[in-house]
PDB file of C-alpha atoms in Angstrom:
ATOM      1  CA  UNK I 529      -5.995 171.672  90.508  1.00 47.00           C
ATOM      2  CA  UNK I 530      -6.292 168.554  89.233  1.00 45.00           C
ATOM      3  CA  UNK I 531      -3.446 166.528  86.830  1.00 46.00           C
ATOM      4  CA  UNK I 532      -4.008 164.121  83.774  1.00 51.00           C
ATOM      5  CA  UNK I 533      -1.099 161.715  83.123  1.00 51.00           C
ATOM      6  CA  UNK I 534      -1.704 160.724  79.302  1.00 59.00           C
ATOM      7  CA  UNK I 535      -0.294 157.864  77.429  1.00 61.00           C
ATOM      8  CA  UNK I 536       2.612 160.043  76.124  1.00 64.00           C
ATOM      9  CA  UNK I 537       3.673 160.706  79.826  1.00 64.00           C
ATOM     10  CA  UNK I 538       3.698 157.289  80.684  1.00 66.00           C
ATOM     11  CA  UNK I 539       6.008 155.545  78.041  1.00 65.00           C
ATOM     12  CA  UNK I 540       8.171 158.887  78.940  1.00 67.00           C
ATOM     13  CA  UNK I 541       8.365 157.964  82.671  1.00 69.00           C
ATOM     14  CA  UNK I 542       8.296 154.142  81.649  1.00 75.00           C
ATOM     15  CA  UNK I 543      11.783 154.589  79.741  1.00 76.00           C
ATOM     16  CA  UNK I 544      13.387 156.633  82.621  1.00 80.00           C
ATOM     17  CA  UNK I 545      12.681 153.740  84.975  1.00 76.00           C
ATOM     18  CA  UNK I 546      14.229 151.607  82.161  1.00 79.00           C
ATOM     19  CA  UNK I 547      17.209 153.524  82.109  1.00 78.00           C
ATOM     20  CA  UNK I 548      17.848 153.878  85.840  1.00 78.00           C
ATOM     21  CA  UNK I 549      17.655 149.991  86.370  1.00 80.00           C
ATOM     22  CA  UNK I 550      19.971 149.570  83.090  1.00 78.00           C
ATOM     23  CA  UNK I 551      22.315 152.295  84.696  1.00 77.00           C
ATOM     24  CA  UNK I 552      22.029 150.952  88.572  1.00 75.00           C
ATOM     25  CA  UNK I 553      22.738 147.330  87.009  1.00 72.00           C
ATOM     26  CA  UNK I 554      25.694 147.991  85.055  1.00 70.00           C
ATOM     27  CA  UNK I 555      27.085 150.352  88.325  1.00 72.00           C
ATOM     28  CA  UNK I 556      26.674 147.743  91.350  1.00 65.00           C
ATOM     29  CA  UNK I 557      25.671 144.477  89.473  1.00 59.00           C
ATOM     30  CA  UNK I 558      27.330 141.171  90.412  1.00 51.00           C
ATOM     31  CA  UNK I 559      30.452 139.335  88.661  1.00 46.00           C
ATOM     32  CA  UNK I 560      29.078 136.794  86.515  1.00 46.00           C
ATOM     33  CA  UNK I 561      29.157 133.495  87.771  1.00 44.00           C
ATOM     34  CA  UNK I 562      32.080 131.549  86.210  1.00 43.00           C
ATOM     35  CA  UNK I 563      31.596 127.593  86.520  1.00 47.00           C
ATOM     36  CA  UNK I 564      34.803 126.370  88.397  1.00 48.00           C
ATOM     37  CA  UNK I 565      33.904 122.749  87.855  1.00 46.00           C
ATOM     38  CA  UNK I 566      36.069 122.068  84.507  1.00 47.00           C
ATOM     39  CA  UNK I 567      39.043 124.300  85.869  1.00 44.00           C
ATOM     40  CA  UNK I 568      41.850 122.779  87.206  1.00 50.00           C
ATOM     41  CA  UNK I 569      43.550 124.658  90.490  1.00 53.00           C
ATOM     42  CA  UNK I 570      46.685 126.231  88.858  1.00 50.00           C
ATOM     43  CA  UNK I 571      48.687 126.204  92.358  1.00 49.00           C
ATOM     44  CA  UNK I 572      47.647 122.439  93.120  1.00 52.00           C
ATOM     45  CA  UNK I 573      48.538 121.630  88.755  1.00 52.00           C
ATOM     46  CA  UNK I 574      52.073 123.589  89.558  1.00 49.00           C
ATOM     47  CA  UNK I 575      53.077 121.621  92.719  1.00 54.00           C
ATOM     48  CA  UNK I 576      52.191 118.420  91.106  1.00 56.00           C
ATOM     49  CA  UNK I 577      54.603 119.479  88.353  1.00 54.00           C
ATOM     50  CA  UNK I 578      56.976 120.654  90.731  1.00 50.00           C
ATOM     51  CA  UNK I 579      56.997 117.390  92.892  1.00 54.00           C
ATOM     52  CA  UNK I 580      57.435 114.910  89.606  1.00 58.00           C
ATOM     53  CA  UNK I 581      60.265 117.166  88.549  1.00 46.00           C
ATOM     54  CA  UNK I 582      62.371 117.007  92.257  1.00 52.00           C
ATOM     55  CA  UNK I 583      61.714 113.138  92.291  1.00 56.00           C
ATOM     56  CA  UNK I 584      62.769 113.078  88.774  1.00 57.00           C
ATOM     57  CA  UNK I 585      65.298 114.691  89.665  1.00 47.00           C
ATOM     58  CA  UNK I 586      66.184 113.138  93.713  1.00 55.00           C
ATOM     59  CA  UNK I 587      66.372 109.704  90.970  1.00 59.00           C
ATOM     60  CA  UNK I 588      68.646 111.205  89.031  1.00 57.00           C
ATOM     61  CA  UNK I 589      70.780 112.195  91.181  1.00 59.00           C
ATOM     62  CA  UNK I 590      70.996 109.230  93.334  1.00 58.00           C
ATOM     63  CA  UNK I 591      71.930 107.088  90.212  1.00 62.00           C
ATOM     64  CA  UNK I 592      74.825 109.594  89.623  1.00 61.00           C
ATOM     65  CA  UNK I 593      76.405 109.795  92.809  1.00 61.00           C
ATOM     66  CA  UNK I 594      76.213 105.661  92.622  1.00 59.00           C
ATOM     67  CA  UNK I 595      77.747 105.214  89.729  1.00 62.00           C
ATOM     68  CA  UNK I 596      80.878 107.926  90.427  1.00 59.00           C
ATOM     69  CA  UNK I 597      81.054 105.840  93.908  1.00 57.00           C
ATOM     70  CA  UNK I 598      81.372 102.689  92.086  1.00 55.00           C
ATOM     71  CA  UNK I 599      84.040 104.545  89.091  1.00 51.00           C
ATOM     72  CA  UNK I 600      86.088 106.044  91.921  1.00 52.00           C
ATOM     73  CA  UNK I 601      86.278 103.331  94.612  1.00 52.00           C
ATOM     74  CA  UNK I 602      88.623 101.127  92.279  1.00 50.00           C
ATOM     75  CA  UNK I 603      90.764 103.226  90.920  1.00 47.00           C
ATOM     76  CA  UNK I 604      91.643 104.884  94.368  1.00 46.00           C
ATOM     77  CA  UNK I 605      92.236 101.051  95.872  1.00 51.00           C
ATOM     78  CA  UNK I 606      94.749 100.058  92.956  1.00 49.00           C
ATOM     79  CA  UNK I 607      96.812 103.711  93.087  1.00 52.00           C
ATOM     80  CA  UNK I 608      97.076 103.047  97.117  1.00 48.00           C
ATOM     81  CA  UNK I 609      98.398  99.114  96.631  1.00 54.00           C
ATOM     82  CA  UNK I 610     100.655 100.343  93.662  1.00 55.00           C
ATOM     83  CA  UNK I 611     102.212 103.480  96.040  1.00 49.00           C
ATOM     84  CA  UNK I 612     102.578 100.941  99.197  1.00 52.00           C
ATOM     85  CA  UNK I 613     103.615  98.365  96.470  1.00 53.00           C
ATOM     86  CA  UNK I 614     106.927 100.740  94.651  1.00 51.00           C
ATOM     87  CA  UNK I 615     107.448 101.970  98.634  1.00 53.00           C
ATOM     88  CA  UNK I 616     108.073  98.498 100.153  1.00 51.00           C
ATOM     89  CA  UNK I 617     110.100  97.534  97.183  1.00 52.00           C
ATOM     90  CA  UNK I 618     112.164 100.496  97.793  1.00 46.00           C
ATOM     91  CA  UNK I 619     112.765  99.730 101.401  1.00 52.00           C
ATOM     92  CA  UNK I 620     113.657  95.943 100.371  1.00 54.00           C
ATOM     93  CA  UNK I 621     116.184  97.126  98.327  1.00 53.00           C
ATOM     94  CA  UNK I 622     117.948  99.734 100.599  1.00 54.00           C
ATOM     95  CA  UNK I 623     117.848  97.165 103.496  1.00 57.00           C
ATOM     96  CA  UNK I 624     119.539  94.578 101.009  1.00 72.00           C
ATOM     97  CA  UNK I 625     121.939  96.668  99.358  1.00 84.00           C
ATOM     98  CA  UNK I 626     124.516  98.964 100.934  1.00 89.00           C
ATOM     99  CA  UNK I 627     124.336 102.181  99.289  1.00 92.00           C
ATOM    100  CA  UNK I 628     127.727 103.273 100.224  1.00 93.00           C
ATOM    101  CA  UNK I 629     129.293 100.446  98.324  1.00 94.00           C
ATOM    102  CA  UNK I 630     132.460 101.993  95.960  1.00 96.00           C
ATOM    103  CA  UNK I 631     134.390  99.543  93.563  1.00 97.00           C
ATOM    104  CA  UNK I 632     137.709 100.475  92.188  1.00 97.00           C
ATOM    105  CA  UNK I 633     138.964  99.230  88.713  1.00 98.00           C
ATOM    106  CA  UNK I 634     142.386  99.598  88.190  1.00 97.00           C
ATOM    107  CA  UNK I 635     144.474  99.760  84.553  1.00 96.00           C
ATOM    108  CA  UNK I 636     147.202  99.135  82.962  1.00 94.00           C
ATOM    109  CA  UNK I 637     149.469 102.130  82.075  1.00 89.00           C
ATOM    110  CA  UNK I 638     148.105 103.910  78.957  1.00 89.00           C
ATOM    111  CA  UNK I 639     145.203 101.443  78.200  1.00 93.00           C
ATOM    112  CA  UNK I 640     141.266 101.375  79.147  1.00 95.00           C
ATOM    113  CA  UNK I 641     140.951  97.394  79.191  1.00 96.00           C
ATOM    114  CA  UNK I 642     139.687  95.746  81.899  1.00 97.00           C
ATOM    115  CA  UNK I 643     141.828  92.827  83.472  1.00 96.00           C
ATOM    116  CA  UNK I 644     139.981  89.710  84.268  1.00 97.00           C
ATOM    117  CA  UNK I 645     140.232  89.805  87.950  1.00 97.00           C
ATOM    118  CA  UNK I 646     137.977  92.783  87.779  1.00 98.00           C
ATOM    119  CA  UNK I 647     134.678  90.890  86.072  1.00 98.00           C
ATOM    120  CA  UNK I 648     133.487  89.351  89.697  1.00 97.00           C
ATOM    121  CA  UNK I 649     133.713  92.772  90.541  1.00 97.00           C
ATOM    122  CA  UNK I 650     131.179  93.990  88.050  1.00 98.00           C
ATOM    123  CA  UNK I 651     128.914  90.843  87.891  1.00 97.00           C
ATOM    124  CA  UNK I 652     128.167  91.850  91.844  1.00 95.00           C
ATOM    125  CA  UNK I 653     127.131  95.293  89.931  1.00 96.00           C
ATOM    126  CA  UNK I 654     125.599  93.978  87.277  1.00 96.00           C
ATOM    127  CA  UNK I 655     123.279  91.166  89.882  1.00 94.00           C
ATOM    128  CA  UNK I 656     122.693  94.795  91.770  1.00 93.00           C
ATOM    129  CA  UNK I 657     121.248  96.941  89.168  1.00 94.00           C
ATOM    130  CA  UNK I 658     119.389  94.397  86.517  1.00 90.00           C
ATOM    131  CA  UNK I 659     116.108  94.612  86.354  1.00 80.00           C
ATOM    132  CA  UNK I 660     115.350  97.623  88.776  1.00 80.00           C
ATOM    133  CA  UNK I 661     114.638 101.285  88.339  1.00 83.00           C
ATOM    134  CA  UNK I 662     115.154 102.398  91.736  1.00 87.00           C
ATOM    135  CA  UNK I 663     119.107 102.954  91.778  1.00 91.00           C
ATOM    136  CA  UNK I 664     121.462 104.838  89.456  1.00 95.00           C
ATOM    137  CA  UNK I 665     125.465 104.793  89.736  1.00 97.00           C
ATOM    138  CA  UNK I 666     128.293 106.996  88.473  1.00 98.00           C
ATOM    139  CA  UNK I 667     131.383 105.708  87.132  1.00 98.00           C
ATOM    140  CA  UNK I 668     134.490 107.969  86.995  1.00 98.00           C
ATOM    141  CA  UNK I 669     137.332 107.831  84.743  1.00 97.00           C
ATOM    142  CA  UNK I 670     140.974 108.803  86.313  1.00 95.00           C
ATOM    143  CA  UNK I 671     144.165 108.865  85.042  1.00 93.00           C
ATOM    144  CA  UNK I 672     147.789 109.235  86.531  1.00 89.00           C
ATOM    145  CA  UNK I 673     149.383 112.966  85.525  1.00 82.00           C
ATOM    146  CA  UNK I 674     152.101 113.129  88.032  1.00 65.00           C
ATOM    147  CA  UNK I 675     154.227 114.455  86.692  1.00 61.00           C
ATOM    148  CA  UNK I 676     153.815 113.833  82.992  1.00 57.00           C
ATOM    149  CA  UNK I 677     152.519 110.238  82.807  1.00 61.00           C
ATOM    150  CA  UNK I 678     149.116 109.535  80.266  1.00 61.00           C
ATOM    151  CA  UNK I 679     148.962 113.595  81.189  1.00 59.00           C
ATOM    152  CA  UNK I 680     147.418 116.329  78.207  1.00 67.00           C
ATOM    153  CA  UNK I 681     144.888 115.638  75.442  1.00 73.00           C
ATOM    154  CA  UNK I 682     145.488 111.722  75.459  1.00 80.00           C
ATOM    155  CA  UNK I 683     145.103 111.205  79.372  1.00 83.00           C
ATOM    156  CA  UNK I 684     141.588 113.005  79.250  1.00 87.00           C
ATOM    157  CA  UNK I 685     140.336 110.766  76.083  1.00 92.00           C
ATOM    158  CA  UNK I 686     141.971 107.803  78.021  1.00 93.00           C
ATOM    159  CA  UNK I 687     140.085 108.437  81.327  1.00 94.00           C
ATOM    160  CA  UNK I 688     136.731 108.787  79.546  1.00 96.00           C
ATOM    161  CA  UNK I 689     137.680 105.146  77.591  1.00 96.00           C
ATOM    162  CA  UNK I 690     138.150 103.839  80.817  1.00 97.00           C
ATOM    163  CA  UNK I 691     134.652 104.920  82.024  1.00 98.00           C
ATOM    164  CA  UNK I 692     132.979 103.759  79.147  1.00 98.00           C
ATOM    165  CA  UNK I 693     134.582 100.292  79.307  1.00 98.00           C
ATOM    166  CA  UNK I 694     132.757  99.384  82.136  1.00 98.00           C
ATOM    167  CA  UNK I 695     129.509 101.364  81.276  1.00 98.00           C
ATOM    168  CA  UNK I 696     129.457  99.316  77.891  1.00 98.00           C
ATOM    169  CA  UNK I 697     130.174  95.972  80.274  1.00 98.00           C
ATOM    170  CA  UNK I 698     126.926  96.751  82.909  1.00 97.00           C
ATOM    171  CA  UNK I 699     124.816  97.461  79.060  1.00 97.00           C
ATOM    172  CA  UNK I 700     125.821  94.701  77.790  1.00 97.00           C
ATOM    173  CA  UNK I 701     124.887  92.492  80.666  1.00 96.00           C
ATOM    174  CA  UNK I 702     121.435  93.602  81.142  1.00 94.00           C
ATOM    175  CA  UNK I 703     121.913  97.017  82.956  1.00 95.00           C
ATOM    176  CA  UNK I 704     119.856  99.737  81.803  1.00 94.00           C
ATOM    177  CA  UNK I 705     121.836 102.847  80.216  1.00 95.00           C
ATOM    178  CA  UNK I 706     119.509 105.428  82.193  1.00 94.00           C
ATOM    179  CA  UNK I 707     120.858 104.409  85.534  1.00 95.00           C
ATOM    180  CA  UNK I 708     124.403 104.608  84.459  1.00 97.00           C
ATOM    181  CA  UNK I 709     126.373 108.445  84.758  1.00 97.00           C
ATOM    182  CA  UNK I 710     129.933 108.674  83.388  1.00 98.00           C
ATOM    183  CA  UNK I 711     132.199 110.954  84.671  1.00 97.00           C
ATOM    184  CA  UNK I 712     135.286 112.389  83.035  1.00 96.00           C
ATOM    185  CA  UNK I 713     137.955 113.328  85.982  1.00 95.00           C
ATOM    186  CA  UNK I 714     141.045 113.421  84.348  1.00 92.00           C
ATOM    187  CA  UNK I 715     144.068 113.910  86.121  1.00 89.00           C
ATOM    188  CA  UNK I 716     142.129 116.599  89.261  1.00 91.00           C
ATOM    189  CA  UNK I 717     142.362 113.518  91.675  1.00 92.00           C
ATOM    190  CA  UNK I 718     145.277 111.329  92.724  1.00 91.00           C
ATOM    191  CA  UNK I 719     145.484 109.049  95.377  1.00 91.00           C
ATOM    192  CA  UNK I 720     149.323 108.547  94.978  1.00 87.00           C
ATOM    193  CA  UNK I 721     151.463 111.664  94.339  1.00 84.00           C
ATOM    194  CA  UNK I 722     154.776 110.091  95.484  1.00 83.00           C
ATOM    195  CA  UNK I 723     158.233 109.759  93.679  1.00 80.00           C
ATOM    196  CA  UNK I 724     157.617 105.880  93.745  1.00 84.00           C
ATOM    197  CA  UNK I 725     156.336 105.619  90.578  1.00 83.00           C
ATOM    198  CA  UNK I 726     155.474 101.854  91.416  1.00 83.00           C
ATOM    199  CA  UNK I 727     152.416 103.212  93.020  1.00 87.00           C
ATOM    200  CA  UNK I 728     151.096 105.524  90.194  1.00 87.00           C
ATOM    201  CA  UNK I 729     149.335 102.540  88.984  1.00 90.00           C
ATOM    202  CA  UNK I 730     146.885 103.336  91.830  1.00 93.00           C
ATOM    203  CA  UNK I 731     145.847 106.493  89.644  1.00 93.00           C
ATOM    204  CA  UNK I 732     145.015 104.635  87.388  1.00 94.00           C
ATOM    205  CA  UNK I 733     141.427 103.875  87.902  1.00 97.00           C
ATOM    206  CA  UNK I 734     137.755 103.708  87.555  1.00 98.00           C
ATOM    207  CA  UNK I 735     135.597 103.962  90.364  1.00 98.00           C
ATOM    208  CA  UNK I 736     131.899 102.800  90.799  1.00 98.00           C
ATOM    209  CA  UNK I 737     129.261 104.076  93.176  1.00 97.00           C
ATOM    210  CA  UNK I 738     125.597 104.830  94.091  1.00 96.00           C
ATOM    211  CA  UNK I 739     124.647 108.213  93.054  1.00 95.00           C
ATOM    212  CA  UNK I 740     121.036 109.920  93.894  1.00 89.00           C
ATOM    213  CA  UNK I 741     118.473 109.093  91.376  1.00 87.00           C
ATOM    214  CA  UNK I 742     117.384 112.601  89.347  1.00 83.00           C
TER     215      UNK I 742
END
């Protein structure tokens, strides 16, 4: 038997070809070609950023640390000389002066003024303590109480005029009032508790000394 293929059969068979190679193509046809040539490598564009930035930064940096070097290095030189400075003037002053010095100023019965054989005394003070901030001293007021002399109400007021007498001196003479301490004792300490009351006059008394810095 013999077959005809007529015109109608071929477009037929013609447009099932056309379909398989439009089906085949769009199944295993190639990526289109993409032209590389005006892209720029993202990875090599990133490090470039990246490496301006850490120099940018490295720069940075180095002018920083410079410029705390050169703020610090000053400051730390002048705070070490002043230290050494205020701790050799310290040590001058304790090798020139003895600390344990005491000066007694002695009254009159019933009065707080100081005799005239006593101002040597407190110009050596006064020379000690002028124009330093290193050394502070307490003066105490006394009086005599045994048994009844410059004793109650009056004695106390009495031995406080006799400590301010000589604070008000050392003031007036260029000592600072910070580094004097007044000190109020009353009648609690008597050097001379005898009957002779010839002696009681050594009760009657301020004494000076060197007293810890607070």
């Amino acid at each position: 038997m013999k077959y005809r293929v007529t015109t109608r059969g071929w477009v037929v068979f013609s447009a099932i070809g056309i379909l398989l190679i439009i089906l085949l193509s769009s199944l295993f046809g190639g990526s289109p070609v993409v032209d590389n040539g005006d892209l720029e490598d993202p990875i090599t564009t990133i490090n470039e950023e990246t490496s301006d930035v850490e120099e940018e930064v490295s720069e940075t940096d180095l002018e920083t640390e410079l410029e705390n070097n050169e703020a610090d290095d000053e400051p730390v030189e002048e705070t070490t000389e002043d230290v050494s400075q205020e701790e050799t003037d310290f040590e001058e002053i304790v090798e020139e002066i003895n600390l344990d010095k005491k000066s007694e100023i002695l009254f009159d019965k019933n009065v707080s003024e100081i005799s005239d054989e006593y101002y040597p005394v407190l110009d050596e003070w006064i020379d000690i303590l002028t124009d330093q901030e290193n050394l502070m001293v307490a003066i105490e007021g006394h009086i005599n109480g045994y048994p009844y002399y410059e004793d109650g109400d009056f004695g106390l007021s009495l031995a406080q005029a006799r400590a301010d007498v000589i604070k008000e001196y050392l003031i007036e003479h260029g000592v600072s009032e910070v580094l004097i301490k007044t000190i109020n004792m009353g009648s609690t300490i008597q050097v001379d508790v005898s009957d002779d009351i010839e002696n009681h006059y050594l009760n009657r008394r301020a004494i000076i000394y060197f007293i810890e810095k607070p």
